[in-house]
PDB file of C-alpha atoms and ligand atoms in Angstrom:
ATOM      1  CA  MET A   1     -31.060  -1.198  -2.504  1.00  0.00           C
ATOM      2  CA  THR A   2     -31.935  -3.937  -4.974  1.00  0.00           C
ATOM      3  CA  GLU A   3     -30.954  -7.382  -3.780  1.00  0.00           C
ATOM      4  CA  ARG A   4     -28.408  -9.261  -5.857  1.00  0.00           C
ATOM      5  CA  VAL A   5     -27.757 -12.988  -5.961  1.00  0.00           C
ATOM      6  CA  ARG A   6     -25.237 -15.126  -7.816  1.00  0.00           C
ATOM      7  CA  VAL A   7     -26.643 -17.938  -9.950  1.00  0.00           C
ATOM      8  CA  GLY A   8     -25.155 -20.412 -12.431  1.00  0.00           C
ATOM      9  CA  ALA A   9     -24.414 -19.100 -15.935  1.00  0.00           C
ATOM     10  CA  ALA A  10     -27.073 -21.365 -17.497  1.00  0.00           C
ATOM     11  CA  ASP A  11     -29.692 -20.275 -14.939  1.00  0.00           C
ATOM     12  CA  LEU A  12     -29.891 -16.818 -16.500  1.00  0.00           C
ATOM     13  CA  ASP A  13     -31.139 -18.418 -19.721  1.00  0.00           C
ATOM     14  CA  ALA A  14     -33.850 -20.534 -18.089  1.00  0.00           C
ATOM     15  CA  PRO A  15     -37.011 -19.334 -19.899  1.00  0.00           C
ATOM     16  CA  SER A  16     -39.225 -18.101 -17.070  1.00  0.00           C
ATOM     17  CA  GLY A  17     -37.040 -17.922 -13.983  1.00  0.00           C
ATOM     18  CA  VAL A  18     -34.792 -19.761 -11.573  1.00  0.00           C
ATOM     19  CA  VAL A  19     -35.504 -21.655  -8.344  1.00  0.00           C
ATOM     20  CA  LEU A  20     -33.000 -20.854  -5.575  1.00  0.00           C
ATOM     21  CA  GLY A  21     -32.210 -22.990  -2.535  1.00  0.00           C
ATOM     22  CA  GLY A  22     -29.214 -23.383  -0.224  1.00  0.00           C
ATOM     23  CA  ASP A  23     -27.088 -20.384   0.754  1.00  0.00           C
ATOM     24  CA  ALA A  24     -28.557 -18.112  -1.932  1.00  0.00           C
ATOM     25  CA  ALA A  25     -32.113 -18.649  -0.668  1.00  0.00           C
ATOM     26  CA  HIS A  26     -30.983 -18.426   2.943  1.00  0.00           C
ATOM     27  CA  HIS A  27     -29.296 -15.093   2.296  1.00  0.00           C
ATOM     28  CA  LEU A  28     -32.285 -13.605   0.477  1.00  0.00           C
ATOM     29  CA  LEU A  29     -34.961 -14.940   2.844  1.00  0.00           C
ATOM     30  CA  ARG A  30     -33.274 -14.733   6.236  1.00  0.00           C
ATOM     31  CA  PHE A  31     -30.669 -12.015   5.889  1.00  0.00           C
ATOM     32  CA  SER A  32     -32.189  -9.639   3.319  1.00  0.00           C
ATOM     33  CA  ARG A  33     -35.812 -10.474   4.255  1.00  0.00           C
ATOM     34  CA  VAL A  34     -36.942 -10.494   0.630  1.00  0.00           C
ATOM     35  CA  ARG A  35     -40.746 -10.530   0.230  1.00  0.00           C
ATOM     36  CA  ASP A  36     -43.009 -11.809  -2.528  1.00  0.00           C
ATOM     37  CA  GLY A  37     -42.773  -9.410  -5.503  1.00  0.00           C
ATOM     38  CA  ASP A  38     -39.470  -7.781  -4.462  1.00  0.00           C
ATOM     39  CA  ILE A  39     -37.041  -7.054  -7.290  1.00  0.00           C
ATOM     40  CA  VAL A  40     -33.911  -9.231  -7.323  1.00  0.00           C
ATOM     41  CA  VAL A  41     -30.996  -9.019  -9.779  1.00  0.00           C
ATOM     42  CA  ALA A  42     -29.354 -12.379 -10.506  1.00  0.00           C
ATOM     43  CA  PHE A  43     -25.773 -12.308 -11.848  1.00  0.00           C
ATOM     44  CA  ASP A  44     -23.763 -15.170 -13.256  1.00  0.00           C
ATOM     45  CA  GLY A  45     -20.268 -14.288 -12.020  1.00  0.00           C
ATOM     46  CA  VAL A  46     -18.924 -14.062 -15.571  1.00  0.00           C
ATOM     47  CA  GLY A  47     -20.475 -10.771 -16.640  1.00  0.00           C
ATOM     48  CA  ARG A  48     -24.226 -11.078 -17.279  1.00  0.00           C
ATOM     49  CA  GLU A  49     -27.230 -10.312 -15.099  1.00  0.00           C
ATOM     50  CA  ARG A  50     -31.016 -10.510 -15.251  1.00  0.00           C
ATOM     51  CA  THR A  51     -33.706  -8.758 -13.226  1.00  0.00           C
ATOM     52  CA  GLY A  52     -36.658 -10.634 -11.804  1.00  0.00           C
ATOM     53  CA  ARG A  53     -39.139 -10.729  -8.942  1.00  0.00           C
ATOM     54  CA  ALA A  54     -39.150 -13.001  -5.923  1.00  0.00           C
ATOM     55  CA  CYS A  55     -42.078 -15.430  -5.868  1.00  0.00           C
ATOM     56  CA  ASP A  56     -43.121 -18.867  -4.541  1.00  0.00           C
ATOM     57  CA  LEU A  57     -41.393 -18.158  -1.203  1.00  0.00           C
ATOM     58  CA  ARG A  58     -41.103 -21.266   0.965  1.00  0.00           C
ATOM     59  CA  ARG A  59     -38.889 -22.382   3.820  1.00  0.00           C
ATOM     60  CA  GLY A  60     -35.360 -22.438   2.329  1.00  0.00           C
ATOM     61  CA  GLU A  61     -36.498 -21.882  -1.260  1.00  0.00           C
ATOM     62  CA  LEU A  62     -37.841 -19.206  -3.595  1.00  0.00           C
ATOM     63  CA  ARG A  63     -38.185 -18.531  -7.292  1.00  0.00           C
ATOM     64  CA  ILE A  64     -36.993 -15.513  -9.274  1.00  0.00           C
ATOM     65  CA  SER A  65     -39.383 -14.870 -12.121  1.00  0.00           C
ATOM     66  CA  TRP A  66     -37.704 -12.842 -14.892  1.00  0.00           C
ATOM     67  CA  ASP A  67     -38.933  -9.344 -15.747  1.00  0.00           C
ATOM     68  CA  GLY A  68     -36.809  -8.980 -18.880  1.00  0.00           C
ATOM     69  CA  PRO A  69     -33.933 -10.490 -20.864  1.00  0.00           C
ATOM     70  CA  ALA A  70     -30.402 -11.192 -19.598  1.00  0.00           C
ATOM     71  CA  ARG A  71     -27.976  -8.325 -20.270  1.00  0.00           C
ATOM     72  CA  PRO A  72     -24.297  -7.475 -19.820  1.00  0.00           C
ATOM     73  CA  GLY A  73     -23.607  -6.184 -16.301  1.00  0.00           C
ATOM     74  CA  VAL A  74     -20.898  -4.025 -14.751  1.00  0.00           C
ATOM     75  CA  VAL A  75     -17.572  -5.885 -14.842  1.00  0.00           C
ATOM     76  CA  ALA A  76     -13.859  -5.356 -14.186  1.00  0.00           C
ATOM     77  CA  ASP A  77     -12.090  -2.100 -14.953  1.00  0.00           C
ATOM     78  CA  ALA A  78     -11.131  -1.764 -18.630  1.00  0.00           C
ATOM     79  CA  ALA A  79      -7.447  -1.996 -17.659  1.00  0.00           C
ATOM     80  CA  GLY A  80      -8.036  -5.661 -16.621  1.00  0.00           C
ATOM     81  CA  VAL A  81      -5.711  -5.427 -13.641  1.00  0.00           C
ATOM     82  CA  ARG A  82      -3.873  -8.434 -12.256  1.00  0.00           C
ATOM     83  CA  TRP A  83      -2.943  -7.504  -8.673  1.00  0.00           C
ATOM     84  CA  ILE A  84       0.084  -9.493  -7.483  1.00  0.00           C
ATOM     85  CA  GLN A  85       0.109  -8.981  -3.745  1.00  0.00           C
ATOM     86  CA  CYS A  86       3.043 -10.286  -1.718  1.00  0.00           C
ATOM     87  CA  LEU A  87       1.253 -11.572   1.347  1.00  0.00           C
ATOM     88  CA  PRO A  88       1.070  -9.301   4.368  1.00  0.00           C
ATOM     89  CA  LYS A  89       0.613 -10.536   7.941  1.00  0.00           C
ATOM     90  CA  GLY A  90      -2.609 -11.620   9.618  1.00  0.00           C
ATOM     91  CA  ASP A  91      -5.919 -11.006   7.899  1.00  0.00           C
ATOM     92  CA  LYS A  92      -4.836  -7.895   5.977  1.00  0.00           C
ATOM     93  CA  MET A  93      -5.213  -9.764   2.684  1.00  0.00           C
ATOM     94  CA  ASP A  94      -8.975 -10.066   3.367  1.00  0.00           C
ATOM     95  CA  GLY A  95      -9.385  -6.293   3.161  1.00  0.00           C
ATOM     96  CA  ILE A  96      -7.091  -6.022   0.138  1.00  0.00           C
ATOM     97  CA  VAL A  97      -9.193  -8.595  -1.755  1.00  0.00           C
ATOM     98  CA  ARG A  98     -12.450  -6.823  -0.828  1.00  0.00           C
ATOM     99  CA  GLN A  99     -11.236  -3.378  -1.877  1.00  0.00           C
ATOM    100  CA  ALA A 100      -9.535  -4.665  -5.009  1.00  0.00           C
ATOM    101  CA  VAL A 101     -12.829  -6.196  -6.171  1.00  0.00           C
ATOM    102  CA  GLU A 102     -14.723  -2.961  -5.504  1.00  0.00           C
ATOM    103  CA  LEU A 103     -12.090  -1.053  -7.474  1.00  0.00           C
ATOM    104  CA  GLY A 104     -12.430  -3.314 -10.504  1.00  0.00           C
ATOM    105  CA  VAL A 105      -9.539  -5.778 -10.322  1.00  0.00           C
ATOM    106  CA  ARG A 106      -9.677  -8.703 -12.791  1.00  0.00           C
ATOM    107  CA  VAL A 107      -7.305 -11.164 -11.088  1.00  0.00           C
ATOM    108  CA  VAL A 108      -5.919 -11.250  -7.551  1.00  0.00           C
ATOM    109  CA  ALA A 109      -2.669 -13.222  -7.433  1.00  0.00           C
ATOM    110  CA  PRO A 110      -1.299 -13.651  -3.884  1.00  0.00           C
ATOM    111  CA  ALA A 111       2.447 -14.269  -3.786  1.00  0.00           C
ATOM    112  CA  TYR A 112       5.093 -15.303  -1.295  1.00  0.00           C
ATOM    113  CA  SER A 113       8.015 -12.891  -1.318  1.00  0.00           C
ATOM    114  CA  ALA A 114      11.123 -13.096   0.857  1.00  0.00           C
ATOM    115  CA  ARG A 115       9.525 -10.909   3.542  1.00  0.00           C
ATOM    116  CA  SER A 116       6.009 -12.423   3.458  1.00  0.00           C
ATOM    117  CA  VAL A 117       5.246 -14.016   6.822  1.00  0.00           C
ATOM    118  CA  PRO A 118       4.003 -16.559   7.626  1.00  0.00           C
ATOM    119  CA  ARG A 119       4.195 -18.941   4.661  1.00  0.00           C
ATOM    120  CA  GLU A 120       1.404 -21.478   5.087  1.00  0.00           C
ATOM    121  CA  VAL A 121       1.043 -24.862   3.415  1.00  0.00           C
ATOM    122  CA  GLY A 122      -1.545 -27.591   2.805  1.00  0.00           C
ATOM    123  CA  ALA A 123      -5.034 -27.338   4.260  1.00  0.00           C
ATOM    124  CA  ARG A 124      -4.346 -23.998   5.931  1.00  0.00           C
ATOM    125  CA  VAL A 125      -3.504 -22.298   2.673  1.00  0.00           C
ATOM    126  CA  GLU A 126      -6.507 -23.905   0.962  1.00  0.00           C
ATOM    127  CA  ALA A 127      -8.763 -22.548   3.700  1.00  0.00           C
ATOM    128  CA  ARG A 128      -7.345 -19.046   3.214  1.00  0.00           C
ATOM    129  CA  VAL A 129      -7.829 -19.182  -0.555  1.00  0.00           C
ATOM    130  CA  ASP A 130     -11.437 -20.369  -0.083  1.00  0.00           C
ATOM    131  CA  ARG A 131     -11.991 -17.474   2.284  1.00  0.00           C
ATOM    132  CA  TRP A 132     -10.550 -14.919  -0.184  1.00  0.00           C
ATOM    133  CA  ARG A 133     -12.763 -16.368  -2.929  1.00  0.00           C
ATOM    134  CA  ARG A 134     -15.851 -16.029  -0.730  1.00  0.00           C
ATOM    135  CA  ILE A 135     -14.835 -12.444   0.095  1.00  0.00           C
ATOM    136  CA  ALA A 136     -14.391 -11.710  -3.627  1.00  0.00           C
ATOM    137  CA  GLU A 137     -17.844 -13.095  -4.472  1.00  0.00           C
ATOM    138  CA  GLU A 138     -19.497 -11.179  -1.653  1.00  0.00           C
ATOM    139  CA  ALA A 139     -17.698  -7.954  -2.608  1.00  0.00           C
ATOM    140  CA  ALA A 140     -18.772  -8.412  -6.247  1.00  0.00           C
ATOM    141  CA  ARG A 141     -22.386  -8.917  -5.129  1.00  0.00           C
ATOM    142  CA  GLN A 142     -22.337  -5.868  -2.879  1.00  0.00           C
ATOM    143  CA  CYS A 143     -20.669  -3.501  -5.335  1.00  0.00           C
ATOM    144  CA  GLY A 144     -22.894  -4.471  -8.257  1.00  0.00           C
ATOM    145  CA  ARG A 145     -20.392  -6.373 -10.391  1.00  0.00           C
ATOM    146  CA  ALA A 146     -21.754  -9.136 -12.590  1.00  0.00           C
ATOM    147  CA  ASP A 147     -18.379 -10.884 -12.754  1.00  0.00           C
ATOM    148  CA  VAL A 148     -16.416 -12.323  -9.847  1.00  0.00           C
ATOM    149  CA  PRO A 149     -12.657 -11.747 -10.134  1.00  0.00           C
ATOM    150  CA  GLU A 150     -10.405 -14.752 -10.137  1.00  0.00           C
ATOM    151  CA  VAL A 151      -8.474 -15.243  -6.879  1.00  0.00           C
ATOM    152  CA  ARG A 152      -5.452 -17.452  -7.482  1.00  0.00           C
ATOM    153  CA  ALA A 153      -3.771 -19.780  -4.992  1.00  0.00           C
ATOM    154  CA  PRO A 154      -0.529 -18.198  -3.704  1.00  0.00           C
ATOM    155  CA  LEU A 155       2.681 -18.834  -5.650  1.00  0.00           C
ATOM    156  CA  LEU A 156       6.270 -17.852  -5.049  1.00  0.00           C
ATOM    157  CA  LEU A 157       6.735 -14.313  -6.376  1.00  0.00           C
ATOM    158  CA  ALA A 158       9.039 -15.572  -9.165  1.00  0.00           C
ATOM    159  CA  GLU A 159       6.275 -17.956 -10.352  1.00  0.00           C
ATOM    160  CA  ALA A 160       3.521 -15.347 -10.010  1.00  0.00           C
ATOM    161  CA  ILE A 161       5.364 -12.894 -12.263  1.00  0.00           C
ATOM    162  CA  ALA A 162       6.120 -15.670 -14.756  1.00  0.00           C
ATOM    163  CA  HIS A 163       2.322 -16.136 -15.235  1.00  0.00           C
ATOM    164  CA  VAL A 164       1.782 -12.530 -16.268  1.00  0.00           C
ATOM    165  CA  ILE A 165       0.254 -11.993 -19.722  1.00  0.00           C
ATOM    166  CA  GLU A 166      -0.509  -8.280 -19.405  1.00  0.00           C
ATOM    167  CA  ALA A 167       1.468  -5.838 -21.569  1.00  0.00           C
ATOM    168  CA  GLY A 168       1.597  -3.180 -18.834  1.00  0.00           C
ATOM    169  CA  ARG A 169       3.779  -4.182 -15.864  1.00  0.00           C
ATOM    170  CA  LEU A 170       4.178  -1.994 -12.807  1.00  0.00           C
ATOM    171  CA  PHE A 171       6.087  -2.548  -9.599  1.00  0.00           C
ATOM    172  CA  ALA A 172       4.983  -0.438  -6.591  1.00  0.00           C
ATOM    173  CA  TRP A 173       8.295   0.288  -4.887  1.00  0.00           C
ATOM    174  CA  GLU A 174       9.158   3.018  -2.391  1.00  0.00           C
ATOM    175  CA  ARG A 175      12.546   3.548  -4.031  1.00  0.00           C
ATOM    176  CA  ALA A 176      11.127   4.094  -7.519  1.00  0.00           C
ATOM    177  CA  THR A 177      11.787   7.437  -9.182  1.00  0.00           C
ATOM    178  CA  THR A 178       9.027   7.250 -11.829  1.00  0.00           C
ATOM    179  CA  PRO A 179       5.631   8.445 -10.574  1.00  0.00           C
ATOM    180  CA  LEU A 180       2.767   6.002 -11.179  1.00  0.00           C
ATOM    181  CA  SER A 181       0.964   8.672 -13.240  1.00  0.00           C
ATOM    182  CA  ALA A 182       3.958   9.025 -15.593  1.00  0.00           C
ATOM    183  CA  ALA A 183       4.280   5.258 -16.093  1.00  0.00           C
ATOM    184  CA  LEU A 184       0.548   4.950 -16.822  1.00  0.00           C
ATOM    185  CA  ALA A 185       0.742   7.688 -19.450  1.00  0.00           C
ATOM    186  CA  GLY A 186       2.902   5.346 -21.551  1.00  0.00           C
ATOM    187  CA  LEU A 187       0.451   2.408 -21.354  1.00  0.00           C
ATOM    188  CA  ARG A 188      -2.757   1.454 -23.179  1.00  0.00           C
ATOM    189  CA  PRO A 189      -5.493   0.076 -20.887  1.00  0.00           C
ATOM    190  CA  GLU A 190      -6.511  -2.519 -23.547  1.00  0.00           C
ATOM    191  CA  GLY A 191      -3.174  -4.314 -23.106  1.00  0.00           C
ATOM    192  CA  GLY A 192      -3.961  -5.061 -19.457  1.00  0.00           C
ATOM    193  CA  ILE A 193      -1.878  -4.096 -16.442  1.00  0.00           C
ATOM    194  CA  ALA A 194      -0.170  -6.325 -13.877  1.00  0.00           C
ATOM    195  CA  VAL A 195       0.992  -4.733 -10.631  1.00  0.00           C
ATOM    196  CA  VAL A 196       3.386  -6.181  -8.035  1.00  0.00           C
ATOM    197  CA  ALA A 197       3.002  -4.800  -4.510  1.00  0.00           C
ATOM    198  CA  GLY A 198       4.870  -5.711  -1.346  1.00  0.00           C
ATOM    199  CA  PRO A 199       4.158  -6.830   2.217  1.00  0.00           C
ATOM    200  CA  GLU A 200       4.905  -4.778   5.371  1.00  0.00           C
ATOM    201  CA  GLY A 201       8.622  -5.427   5.071  1.00  0.00           C
ATOM    202  CA  GLY A 202       8.893  -4.380   1.423  1.00  0.00           C
ATOM    203  CA  PHE A 203      11.412  -5.983  -0.949  1.00  0.00           C
ATOM    204  CA  GLY A 204      15.072  -6.871  -0.656  1.00  0.00           C
ATOM    205  CA  ASP A 205      17.461  -5.587  -3.348  1.00  0.00           C
ATOM    206  CA  ASP A 206      17.839  -8.972  -5.087  1.00  0.00           C
ATOM    207  CA  GLU A 207      14.112  -9.505  -5.173  1.00  0.00           C
ATOM    208  CA  ALA A 208      13.438  -6.011  -6.536  1.00  0.00           C
ATOM    209  CA  GLU A 209      16.050  -6.663  -9.238  1.00  0.00           C
ATOM    210  CA  ARG A 210      14.278  -9.878 -10.257  1.00  0.00           C
ATOM    211  CA  VAL A 211      10.931  -8.071 -10.559  1.00  0.00           C
ATOM    212  CA  VAL A 212      12.516  -5.313 -12.646  1.00  0.00           C
ATOM    213  CA  GLY A 213      14.249  -8.023 -14.731  1.00  0.00           C
ATOM    214  CA  ALA A 214      10.794  -9.401 -15.598  1.00  0.00           C
ATOM    215  CA  ALA A 215       9.978  -6.037 -17.266  1.00  0.00           C
ATOM    216  CA  PHE A 216       8.043  -4.517 -14.350  1.00  0.00           C
ATOM    217  CA  VAL A 217       8.520  -0.731 -14.243  1.00  0.00           C
ATOM    218  CA  PRO A 218       9.183   0.510 -10.678  1.00  0.00           C
ATOM    219  CA  VAL A 219       6.625   3.187  -9.808  1.00  0.00           C
ATOM    220  CA  SER A 220       6.344   5.587  -6.910  1.00  0.00           C
ATOM    221  CA  LEU A 221       3.159   6.504  -5.075  1.00  0.00           C
ATOM    222  CA  GLY A 222       4.653   9.698  -3.752  1.00  0.00           C
ATOM    223  CA  PRO A 223       6.863  10.659  -0.839  1.00  0.00           C
ATOM    224  CA  ARG A 224       4.932   8.839   1.910  1.00  0.00           C
ATOM    225  CA  VAL A 225       5.278   5.106   2.554  1.00  0.00           C
ATOM    226  CA  LEU A 226       1.816   3.547   2.435  1.00  0.00           C
ATOM    227  CA  ARG A 227       0.769   0.425   4.275  1.00  0.00           C
ATOM    228  CA  ALA A 228       0.225  -2.607   2.039  1.00  0.00           C
ATOM    229  CA  GLU A 229      -3.543  -2.320   2.623  1.00  0.00           C
ATOM    230  CA  THR A 230      -3.456   1.375   1.598  1.00  0.00           C
ATOM    231  CA  ALA A 231      -1.190   0.938  -1.438  1.00  0.00           C
ATOM    232  CA  ALA A 232      -3.593  -1.507  -3.139  1.00  0.00           C
ATOM    233  CA  PRO A 233      -6.723   0.712  -3.214  1.00  0.00           C
ATOM    234  CA  ALA A 234      -4.603   3.799  -3.955  1.00  0.00           C
ATOM    235  CA  VAL A 235      -3.027   2.247  -7.064  1.00  0.00           C
ATOM    236  CA  LEU A 236      -6.283   0.686  -8.248  1.00  0.00           C
ATOM    237  CA  ALA A 237      -8.197   3.969  -7.924  1.00  0.00           C
ATOM    238  CA  ILE A 238      -5.494   5.781  -9.910  1.00  0.00           C
ATOM    239  CA  ILE A 239      -5.627   3.081 -12.611  1.00  0.00           C
ATOM    240  CA  SER A 240      -9.431   3.523 -12.781  1.00  0.00           C
ATOM    241  CA  ALA A 241      -8.954   7.244 -13.349  1.00  0.00           C
ATOM    242  CA  PHE A 242      -6.453   6.427 -16.108  1.00  0.00           C
ATOM    243  CA  SER A 243      -8.664   3.811 -17.812  1.00  0.00           C
ATOM    244  CA  GLY A 244     -11.737   6.040 -17.707  1.00  0.00           C
ATOM    245  CA  ASP A 245     -13.671   3.736 -15.379  1.00  0.00           C
ATOM    246  CA  LEU A 246     -13.847   6.370 -12.660  1.00  0.00           C
ATOM    247  CA  ALA A 247     -15.715   8.669 -15.049  1.00  0.00           C
ATOM    248  CA  ALA A 248     -18.213   6.003 -16.173  1.00  0.00           C
ATOM    249  CA  ILE A 249     -21.818   6.837 -15.289  1.00  0.00           C
ATOM    250  CA  PRO A 250     -23.482   4.366 -12.887  1.00  0.00           C
ATOM    251  CA  ARG A 251     -26.246   2.318 -14.567  1.00  0.00           C
TER     252      ARG A 251
HETATM  253  N1  SAM B 301       9.244  -0.831   5.092  1.00  0.00           N
HETATM  254  C1  SAM B 301       8.958  -1.185   3.750  1.00  0.00           C
HETATM  255  C2  SAM B 301      10.099  -0.722   2.882  1.00  0.00           C
HETATM  256  O1  SAM B 301      10.632   0.358   3.132  1.00  0.00           O
HETATM  257  O2  SAM B 301      10.434  -1.406   1.922  1.00  0.00           O
HETATM  258  C3  SAM B 301       7.628  -0.557   3.368  1.00  0.00           C
HETATM  259  C4  SAM B 301       6.702  -1.477   2.656  1.00  0.00           C
HETATM  260  S1  SAM B 301       5.093  -0.759   2.372  1.00  0.00           S
HETATM  261  C5  SAM B 301       4.432  -0.813   3.965  1.00  0.00           C
HETATM  262  C6  SAM B 301       4.178  -2.033   1.560  1.00  0.00           C
HETATM  263  C7  SAM B 301       4.164  -1.960   0.054  1.00  0.00           C
HETATM  264  O3  SAM B 301       3.333  -0.889  -0.400  1.00  0.00           O
HETATM  265  C8  SAM B 301       5.488  -1.719  -0.607  1.00  0.00           C
HETATM  266  O4  SAM B 301       6.259  -2.885  -0.720  1.00  0.00           O
HETATM  267  C9  SAM B 301       5.070  -1.163  -1.959  1.00  0.00           C
HETATM  268  O5  SAM B 301       4.700  -2.172  -2.848  1.00  0.00           O
HETATM  269  C10 SAM B 301       3.867  -0.326  -1.598  1.00  0.00           C
HETATM  270  N2  SAM B 301       4.201   1.077  -1.302  1.00  0.00           N
HETATM  271  C11 SAM B 301       3.983   1.734  -0.155  1.00  0.00           C
HETATM  272  N3  SAM B 301       4.320   3.026  -0.261  1.00  0.00           N
HETATM  273  C12 SAM B 301       4.783   3.196  -1.519  1.00  0.00           C
HETATM  274  C13 SAM B 301       5.270   4.322  -2.246  1.00  0.00           C
HETATM  275  N4  SAM B 301       5.381   5.530  -1.702  1.00  0.00           N
HETATM  276  N5  SAM B 301       5.638   4.128  -3.536  1.00  0.00           N
HETATM  277  C14 SAM B 301       5.536   2.925  -4.111  1.00  0.00           C
HETATM  278  N6  SAM B 301       5.075   1.816  -3.475  1.00  0.00           N
HETATM  279  C15 SAM B 301       4.705   1.952  -2.197  1.00  0.00           C
END
C-alpha cells in the first residue's frame, strides 16, 4: 500500500518537494520503514494531494520529491454529513469517530444529552477532543481521504442542534415510524445532512421533542435496537448509498 502523510496546505505547492521532520518523518521512517525512492502521497487535510518519492533520508528527516502536480483527492461523502453524537460511555466515541471518517463524514459534533455519562469538563474534555482529532486524522490517512473531517468540542445537545446549517435533518430514534430510506428519498444530498444519534440510554421524551422541534425528522433503522457504535456506521453507509458515494469507483 502506498504510504500517505499529512503536510501543510502550502507544502503541496512547494516547487520541487517538501522536507518532513517530527512525527511525520518518524512515522514514515520508523513505523512504515520507507526507503529511498519509495512512493509517498502527501495530503493537505483540506482536499488536495500530491505524489512524490522519498529521498534524502536522514535520522528524523526525509524529503518528498514530487513526481507530478497537486490534484484533488478523495474527500467527504457528497451528502456532507454532520454527525451529532450524544456521548456514549467509555471510549466508544473513539470507534465512532474512526468509522465515521472512513464512511465519509464531514463534521463530527459530540453532544451532551440528558443520558450521556459522564460529562467531563476542563482539561479532561480537551484531552478527549485532542484524541478524537488525532483519531480522525489517522483514519483519514489510512482510508485515503485528502481532507480531515472537523471534530468539534462537545456542546449541550440543544446548542449542537442550534449550530446546524444542513437542509436535511434526521434524528435516529428507536420510536420513529419513518424508515431512514423513506426520509432520505425526500432529501437532496447537495443540501447536506445532519444526523442526531443517541447514547446507550437513548433519549427522554422531552429531549426527543426538542430535537423534533428543531426540524429533525425521526427515522427508524428497523426493528432491532442497535448499539450507539453500530447505529453510526449503519446510518452513514446507508447515506453513502443514497448519495452515490458507495457506487463511486476507487481511484
Ligand atoms: N435503550 C435505548 C432506548 O431504548 O432509547 C437504546 C439506545 S441505542 C443503544 C443508541 C442510539 O442508537 C439511539 O439513541 C438511536 O439514536 C440509535 N438507534 C439504535 N437503534 C435504532 C433504531 N432501530 N432506529 C433508530 N435509531 C436507533
